[in-house]
Short mmCIF file of C-alpha atoms in Angstrom, two decimals:
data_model
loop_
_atom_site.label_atom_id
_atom_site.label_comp_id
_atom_site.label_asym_id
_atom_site.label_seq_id
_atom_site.Cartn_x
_atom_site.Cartn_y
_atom_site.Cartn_z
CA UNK I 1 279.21 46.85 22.62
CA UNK I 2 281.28 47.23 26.37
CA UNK I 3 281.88 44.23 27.98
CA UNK I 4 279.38 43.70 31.16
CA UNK I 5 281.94 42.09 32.91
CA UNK I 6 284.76 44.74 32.07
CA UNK I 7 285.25 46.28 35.64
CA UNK I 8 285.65 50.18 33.59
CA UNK I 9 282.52 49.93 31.60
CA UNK I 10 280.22 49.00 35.09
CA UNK I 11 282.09 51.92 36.67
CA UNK I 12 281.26 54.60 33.63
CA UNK I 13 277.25 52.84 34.06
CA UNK I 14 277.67 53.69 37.55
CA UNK I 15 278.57 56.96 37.56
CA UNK I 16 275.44 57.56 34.09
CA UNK I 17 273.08 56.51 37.23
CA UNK I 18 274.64 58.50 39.82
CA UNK I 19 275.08 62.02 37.75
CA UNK I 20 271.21 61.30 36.49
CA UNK I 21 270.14 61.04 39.96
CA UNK I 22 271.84 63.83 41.23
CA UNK I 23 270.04 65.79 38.65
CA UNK I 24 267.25 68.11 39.92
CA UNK I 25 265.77 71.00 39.53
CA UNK I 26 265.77 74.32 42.93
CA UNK I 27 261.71 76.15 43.60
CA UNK I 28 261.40 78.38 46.70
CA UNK I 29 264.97 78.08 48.20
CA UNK I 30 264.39 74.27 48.24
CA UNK I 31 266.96 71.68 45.79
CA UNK I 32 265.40 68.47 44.97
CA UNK I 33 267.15 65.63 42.74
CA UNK I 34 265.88 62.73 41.27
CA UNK I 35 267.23 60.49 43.31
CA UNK I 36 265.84 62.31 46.89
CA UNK I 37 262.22 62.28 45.09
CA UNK I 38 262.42 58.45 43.87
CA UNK I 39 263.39 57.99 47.49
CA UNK I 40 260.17 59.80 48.83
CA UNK I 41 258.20 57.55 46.60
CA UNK I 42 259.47 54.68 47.45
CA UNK I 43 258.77 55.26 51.50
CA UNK I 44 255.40 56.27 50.20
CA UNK I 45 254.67 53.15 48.31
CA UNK I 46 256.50 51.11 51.15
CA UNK I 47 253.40 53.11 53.41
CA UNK I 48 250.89 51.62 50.92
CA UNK I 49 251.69 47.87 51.12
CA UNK I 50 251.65 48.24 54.80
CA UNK I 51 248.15 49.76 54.72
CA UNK I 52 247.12 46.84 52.39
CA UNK I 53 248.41 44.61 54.77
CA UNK I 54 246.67 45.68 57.49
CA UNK I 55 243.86 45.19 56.00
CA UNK I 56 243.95 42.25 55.70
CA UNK I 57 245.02 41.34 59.06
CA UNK I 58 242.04 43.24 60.62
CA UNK I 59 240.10 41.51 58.01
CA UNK I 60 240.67 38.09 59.05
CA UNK I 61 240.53 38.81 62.84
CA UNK I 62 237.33 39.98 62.26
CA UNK I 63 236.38 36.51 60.28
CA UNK I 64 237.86 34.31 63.10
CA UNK I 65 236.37 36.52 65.78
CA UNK I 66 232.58 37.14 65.10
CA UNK I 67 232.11 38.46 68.53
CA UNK I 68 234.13 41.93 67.51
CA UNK I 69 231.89 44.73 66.61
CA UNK I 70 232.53 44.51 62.88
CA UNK I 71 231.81 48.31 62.75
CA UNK I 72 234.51 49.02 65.20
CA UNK I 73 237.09 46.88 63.35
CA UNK I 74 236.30 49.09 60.41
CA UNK I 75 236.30 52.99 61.72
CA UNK I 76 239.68 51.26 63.56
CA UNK I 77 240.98 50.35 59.64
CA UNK I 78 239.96 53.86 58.52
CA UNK I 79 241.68 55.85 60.98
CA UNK I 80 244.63 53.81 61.02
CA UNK I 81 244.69 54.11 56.95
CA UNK I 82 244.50 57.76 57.25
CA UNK I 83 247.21 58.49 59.89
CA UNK I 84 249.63 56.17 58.26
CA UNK I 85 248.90 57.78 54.96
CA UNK I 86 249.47 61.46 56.44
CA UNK I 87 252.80 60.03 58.01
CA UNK I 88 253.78 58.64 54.54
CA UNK I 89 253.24 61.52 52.66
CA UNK I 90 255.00 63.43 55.60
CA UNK I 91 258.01 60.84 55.29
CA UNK I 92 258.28 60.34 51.77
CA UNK I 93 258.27 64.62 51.57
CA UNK I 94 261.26 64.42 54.07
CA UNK I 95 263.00 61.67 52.34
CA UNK I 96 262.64 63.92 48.81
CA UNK I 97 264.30 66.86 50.49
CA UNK I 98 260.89 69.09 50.99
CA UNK I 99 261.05 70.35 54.70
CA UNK I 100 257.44 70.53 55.86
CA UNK I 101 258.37 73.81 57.52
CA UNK I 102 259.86 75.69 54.36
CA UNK I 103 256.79 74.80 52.25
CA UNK I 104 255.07 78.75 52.65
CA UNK I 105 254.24 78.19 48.80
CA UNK I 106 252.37 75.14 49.07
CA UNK I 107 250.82 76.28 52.15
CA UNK I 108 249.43 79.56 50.68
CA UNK I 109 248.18 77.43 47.63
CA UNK I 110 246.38 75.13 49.42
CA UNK I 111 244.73 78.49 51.45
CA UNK I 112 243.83 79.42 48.13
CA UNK I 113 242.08 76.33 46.78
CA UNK I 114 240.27 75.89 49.67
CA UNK I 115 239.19 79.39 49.50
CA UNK I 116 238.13 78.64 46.06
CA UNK I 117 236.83 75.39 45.70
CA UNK I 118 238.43 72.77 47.60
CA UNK I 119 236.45 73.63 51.08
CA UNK I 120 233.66 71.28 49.40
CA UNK I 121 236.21 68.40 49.58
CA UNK I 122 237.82 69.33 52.59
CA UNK I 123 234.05 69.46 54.42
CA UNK I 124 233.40 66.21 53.37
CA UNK I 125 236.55 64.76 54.74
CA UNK I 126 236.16 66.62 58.14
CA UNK I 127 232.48 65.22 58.12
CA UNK I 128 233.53 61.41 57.51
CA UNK I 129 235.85 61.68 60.45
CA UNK I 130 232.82 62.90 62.10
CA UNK I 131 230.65 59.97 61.34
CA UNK I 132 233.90 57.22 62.41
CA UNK I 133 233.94 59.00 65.60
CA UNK I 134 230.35 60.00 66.29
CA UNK I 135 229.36 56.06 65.65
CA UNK I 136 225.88 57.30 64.92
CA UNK I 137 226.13 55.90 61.47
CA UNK I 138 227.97 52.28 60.87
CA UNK I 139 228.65 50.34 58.13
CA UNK I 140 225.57 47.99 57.52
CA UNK I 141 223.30 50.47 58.72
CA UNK I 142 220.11 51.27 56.77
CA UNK I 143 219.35 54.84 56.81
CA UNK I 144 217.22 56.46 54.86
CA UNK I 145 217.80 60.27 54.00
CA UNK I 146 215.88 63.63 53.12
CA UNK I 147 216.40 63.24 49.86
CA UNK I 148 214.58 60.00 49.43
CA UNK I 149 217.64 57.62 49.59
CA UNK I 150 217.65 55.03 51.49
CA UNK I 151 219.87 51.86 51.34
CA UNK I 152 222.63 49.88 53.47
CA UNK I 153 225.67 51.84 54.09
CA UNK I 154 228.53 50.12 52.55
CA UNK I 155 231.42 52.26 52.96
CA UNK I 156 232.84 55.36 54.62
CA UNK I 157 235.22 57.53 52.47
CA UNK I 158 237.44 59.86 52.10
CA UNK I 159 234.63 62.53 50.26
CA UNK I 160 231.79 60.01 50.74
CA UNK I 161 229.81 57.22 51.82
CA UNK I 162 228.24 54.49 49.50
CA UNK I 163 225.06 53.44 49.82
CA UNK I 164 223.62 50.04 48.59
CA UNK I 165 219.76 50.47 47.88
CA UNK I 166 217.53 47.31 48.04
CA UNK I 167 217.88 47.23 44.33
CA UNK I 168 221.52 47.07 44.53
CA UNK I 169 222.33 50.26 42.96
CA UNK I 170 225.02 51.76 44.29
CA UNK I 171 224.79 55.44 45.26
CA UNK I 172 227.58 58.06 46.56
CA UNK I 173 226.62 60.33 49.04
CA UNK I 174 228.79 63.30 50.44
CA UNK I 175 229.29 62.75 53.74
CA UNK I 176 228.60 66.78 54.42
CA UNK I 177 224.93 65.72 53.67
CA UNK I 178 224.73 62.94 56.95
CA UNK I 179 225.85 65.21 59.44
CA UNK I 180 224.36 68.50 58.27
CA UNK I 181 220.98 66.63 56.65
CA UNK I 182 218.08 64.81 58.52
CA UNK I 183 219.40 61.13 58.26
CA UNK I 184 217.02 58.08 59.53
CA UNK I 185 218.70 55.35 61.22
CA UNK I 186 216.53 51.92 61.14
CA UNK I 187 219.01 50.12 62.70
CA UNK I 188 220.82 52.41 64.95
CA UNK I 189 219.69 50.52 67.70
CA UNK I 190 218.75 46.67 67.25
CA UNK I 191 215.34 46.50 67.83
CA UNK I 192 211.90 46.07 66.79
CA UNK I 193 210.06 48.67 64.84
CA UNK I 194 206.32 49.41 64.39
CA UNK I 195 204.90 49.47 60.75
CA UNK I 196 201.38 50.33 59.69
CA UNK I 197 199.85 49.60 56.83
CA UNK I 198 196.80 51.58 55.43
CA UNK I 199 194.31 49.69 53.27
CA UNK I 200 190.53 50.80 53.24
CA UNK I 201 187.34 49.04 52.71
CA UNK I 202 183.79 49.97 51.20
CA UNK I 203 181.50 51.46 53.66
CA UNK I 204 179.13 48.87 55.44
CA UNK I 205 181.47 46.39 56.16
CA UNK I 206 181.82 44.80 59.04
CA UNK I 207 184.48 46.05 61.01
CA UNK I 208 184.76 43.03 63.32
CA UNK I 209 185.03 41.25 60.10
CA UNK I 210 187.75 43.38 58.65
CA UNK I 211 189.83 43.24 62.17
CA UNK I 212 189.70 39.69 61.96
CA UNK I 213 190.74 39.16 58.52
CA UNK I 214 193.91 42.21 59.37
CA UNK I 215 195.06 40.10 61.82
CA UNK I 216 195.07 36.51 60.13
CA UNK I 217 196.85 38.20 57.07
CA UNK I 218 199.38 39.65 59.94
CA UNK I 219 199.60 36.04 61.17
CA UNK I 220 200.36 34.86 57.40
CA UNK I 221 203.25 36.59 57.45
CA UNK I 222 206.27 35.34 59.39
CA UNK I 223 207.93 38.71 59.85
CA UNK I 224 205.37 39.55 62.68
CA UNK I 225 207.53 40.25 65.89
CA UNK I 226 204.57 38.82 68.45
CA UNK I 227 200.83 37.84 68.31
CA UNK I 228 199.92 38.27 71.56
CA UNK I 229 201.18 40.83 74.73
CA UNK I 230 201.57 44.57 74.08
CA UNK I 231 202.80 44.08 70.91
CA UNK I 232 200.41 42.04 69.29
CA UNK I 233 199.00 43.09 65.56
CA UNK I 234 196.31 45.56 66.08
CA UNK I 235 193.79 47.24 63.64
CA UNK I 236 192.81 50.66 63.64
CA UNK I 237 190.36 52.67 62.16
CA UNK I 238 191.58 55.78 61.07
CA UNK I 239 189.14 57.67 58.78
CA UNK I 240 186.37 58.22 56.67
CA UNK I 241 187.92 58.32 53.27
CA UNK I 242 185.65 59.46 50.21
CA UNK I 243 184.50 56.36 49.08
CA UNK I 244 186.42 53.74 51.60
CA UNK I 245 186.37 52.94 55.08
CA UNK I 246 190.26 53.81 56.36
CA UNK I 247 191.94 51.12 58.02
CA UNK I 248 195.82 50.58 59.48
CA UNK I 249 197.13 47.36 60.17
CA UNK I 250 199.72 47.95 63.22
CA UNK I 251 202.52 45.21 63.49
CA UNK I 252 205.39 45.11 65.40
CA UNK I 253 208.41 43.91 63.26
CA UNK I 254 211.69 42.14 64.17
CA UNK I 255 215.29 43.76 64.01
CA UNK I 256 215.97 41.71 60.48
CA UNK I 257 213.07 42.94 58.72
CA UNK I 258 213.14 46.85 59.42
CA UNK I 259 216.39 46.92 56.51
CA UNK I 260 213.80 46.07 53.93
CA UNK I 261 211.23 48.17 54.75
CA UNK I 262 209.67 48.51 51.17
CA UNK I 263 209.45 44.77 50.87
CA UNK I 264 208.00 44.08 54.10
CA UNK I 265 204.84 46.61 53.49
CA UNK I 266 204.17 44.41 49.69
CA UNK I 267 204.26 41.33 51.87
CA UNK I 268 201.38 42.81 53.94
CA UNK I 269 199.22 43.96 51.32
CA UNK I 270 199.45 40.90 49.64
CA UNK I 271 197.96 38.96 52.88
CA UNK I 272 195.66 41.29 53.33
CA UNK I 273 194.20 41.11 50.32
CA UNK I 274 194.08 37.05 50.47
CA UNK I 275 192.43 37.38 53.57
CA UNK I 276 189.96 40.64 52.45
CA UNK I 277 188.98 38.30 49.46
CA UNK I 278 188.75 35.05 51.57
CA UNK I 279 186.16 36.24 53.45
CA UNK I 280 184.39 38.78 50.65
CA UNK I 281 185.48 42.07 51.83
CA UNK I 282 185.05 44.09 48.69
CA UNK I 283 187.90 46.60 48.46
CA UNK I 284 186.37 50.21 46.53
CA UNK I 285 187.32 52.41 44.30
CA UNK I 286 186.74 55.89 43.83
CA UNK I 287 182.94 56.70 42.68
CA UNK I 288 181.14 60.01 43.53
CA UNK I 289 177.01 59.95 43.77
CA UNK I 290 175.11 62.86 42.47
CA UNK I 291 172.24 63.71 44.62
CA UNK I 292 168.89 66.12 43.76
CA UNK I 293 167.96 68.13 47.05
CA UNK I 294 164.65 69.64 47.38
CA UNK I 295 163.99 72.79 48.97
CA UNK I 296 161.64 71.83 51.63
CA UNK I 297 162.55 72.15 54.85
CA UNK I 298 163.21 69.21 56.58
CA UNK I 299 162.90 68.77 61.01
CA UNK I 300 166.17 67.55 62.54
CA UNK I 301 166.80 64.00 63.58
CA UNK I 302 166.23 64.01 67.51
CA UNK I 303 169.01 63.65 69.89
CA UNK I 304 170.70 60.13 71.08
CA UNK I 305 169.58 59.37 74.36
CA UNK I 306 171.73 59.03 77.23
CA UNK I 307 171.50 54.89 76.88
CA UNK I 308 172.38 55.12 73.34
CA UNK I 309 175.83 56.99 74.17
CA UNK I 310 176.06 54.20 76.58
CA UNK I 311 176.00 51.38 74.06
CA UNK I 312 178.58 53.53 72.28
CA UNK I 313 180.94 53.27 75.06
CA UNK I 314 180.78 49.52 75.64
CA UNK I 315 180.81 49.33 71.85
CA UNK I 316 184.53 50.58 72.03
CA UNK I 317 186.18 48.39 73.82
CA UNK I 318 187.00 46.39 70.72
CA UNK I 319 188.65 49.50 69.39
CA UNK I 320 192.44 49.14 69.66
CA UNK I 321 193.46 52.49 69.32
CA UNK I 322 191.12 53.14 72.08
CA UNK I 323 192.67 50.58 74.30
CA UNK I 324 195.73 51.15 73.73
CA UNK I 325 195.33 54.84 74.57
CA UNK I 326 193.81 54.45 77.96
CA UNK I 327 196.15 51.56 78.84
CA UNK I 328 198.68 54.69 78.30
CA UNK I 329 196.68 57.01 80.47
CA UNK I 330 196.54 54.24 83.31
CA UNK I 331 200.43 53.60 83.44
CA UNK I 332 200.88 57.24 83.44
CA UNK I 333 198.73 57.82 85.98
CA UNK I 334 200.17 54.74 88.05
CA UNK I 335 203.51 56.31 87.66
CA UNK I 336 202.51 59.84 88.73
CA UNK I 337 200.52 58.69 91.80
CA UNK I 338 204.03 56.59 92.84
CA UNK I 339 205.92 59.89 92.30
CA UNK I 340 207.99 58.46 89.27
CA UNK I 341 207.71 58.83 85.97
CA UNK I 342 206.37 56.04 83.65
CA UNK I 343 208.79 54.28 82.07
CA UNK I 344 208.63 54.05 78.30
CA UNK I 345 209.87 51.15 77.71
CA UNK I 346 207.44 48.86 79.86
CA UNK I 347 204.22 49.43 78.46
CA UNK I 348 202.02 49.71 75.51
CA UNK I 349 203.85 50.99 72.25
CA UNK I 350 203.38 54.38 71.43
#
């Protein structure tokens, strides 16, 4: 065994490292050794810790700072990750002797893949830089998509974005399918959203009795944006069903309760079926009648007189969908006789 401290035998070691790093191999005019491609790797890697480590700077900026748009703080993490990790591969391919210029081979082979089968990948790349620059999705966003997926949006990668569903199942998505698909944004914009829950009653029940059981069940439940103004609970009736008087409750929800959308509409049955059964509302079910007509003729019913349709008229003024629709038709007239146009925003919700 050589002595480690014998000045020859570190010089023979030396030169065992030096001639096995000089080794390499030639491909398309272009001579690479090991030591030139442990080189590259090395910048590479050196690229990697610095992306980790910016990271975690922008991380805790963002924790000291709460006032920074967390979704800016992360499409500015994501870019930055991607252009340093271009210029490190770009680098370390420099530092290993591959001139990006000379590469024709790996050029015409990536032509080919993506001819083949890469242009999936390469879509969904393109589309992700889309959606960091477009801003019209953002991480914490809940969207809900064509497909029937909805969740919060977690993360934005390279081939696609992670979705967190209510549930908390994780799902990927490509990101191809947000901005070529018909995506729904709850929260694109922070604020309030209008929900309406259908429930139906049997027939001959009061409706004044059914509005004012809707709205103390809306009242029960502490996610109701406002109880009075123009955005106060209303009840609608909406049909004749088959065997059930049709009913919507309309509520105006805050900014915090549109991400769980499926949870909300359960807390809203489940008031309004306290208050249906607190003051005896029976709820039906499906039944069908079989009835035995005779063939003699029968004489019409005679007309309503003009003072019946009258009493119909002041009967609907407790009908919301009627007041809310002619509080719509006065604003718009307002605004056309001023020679502006009504502004949405200031008014009754459509």
């Amino acid at each position: 065994m050589p002595d480690p401290e014998d000045p020859t035998a570190l010089q023979r070691g030396a030169d065992r490292v030096s001639n096995l790093l000089e080794r390499g191999f030639s491909f398309g005019g272009i001579q690479v050794s090991v030591g030139s491609v442990l080189a590259g790797v090395l910048v590479f890697a050196l690229f990697l810790v610095g992306i980790s480590v910016l990271k975690r700077l922008l991380y805790r900026y963002g924790q000291r700072n709460r006032h920074v748009n967390q979704s800016t703080l992360y499409t500015v993490e994501r870019l930055v990750r991607y252009l340093m990790l271009v210029i490190g591969v770009l680098w370390g391919l420099g530092v290993a002797g591959i001139p990006i210029a000379k590469m024709t081979v790996f050029a015409g082979a990536l032509g080919v893949g993506l001819g083949f089968g890469l242009q999936a990948i390469f879509n969904n790349f393109v589309s992700g830089l889309i959606l960091l620059f477009d801003r019209s999705l953002k991480v914490g966003d809940f969207v809900e998509l064509a497909s029937g997926i909805h969740g919060h949006v977690r993360e934005i990668r390279i081939r696609a974005t992670l979705i967190s569903t209510n549930d908390d199942i994780d799902i990927l998505v490509p990101n191809s399918e947000f901005v070529t698909g018909r995506v729904v944004n709850w929260t694109l914009r922070e604020v309030a959203r209008r929900q309406k829950i259908p429930f139906g009653v049997a027939y001959g029940t009061d409706k004044e009795l059914v509005k004012k059981a809707a709205l103390e069940a809306a009242a029960e439940v502490p996610f109701t944006l406002s109880l009075g103004g123009p955005r106060a609970p209303q009840v609608w009736l909406t049909g004749f069903g088959d065997s059930s008087l049709d009913f919507a409750l309309v509520v105006w929800l805050n900014a915090d309760a549109t991400r769980r959308v499926g949870a909300i509409t359960a807390a809203y049955y489940w008031a309004l079926h306290t208050a249906l059964e607190r003051y005896g509302i029976e709820i039906p079910f499906p039944q069908r009648d079989l009835h035995v007509k005779s063939w003699a003729r029968h004489t019409e019913p005679p007309g309503r007189s003009e003072a019946d349709a009258d009493g119909d008229i002041g009967a609907a003024t407790h009908n919301d969908a009627a007041r809310d629709v002619e509080r719509d038709i006065e604003e718009r007239s307002s605004g056309a006789a001023d020679g502006l146009p009504a502004d949405p925003s200031s008014g009754a919700p459509r």
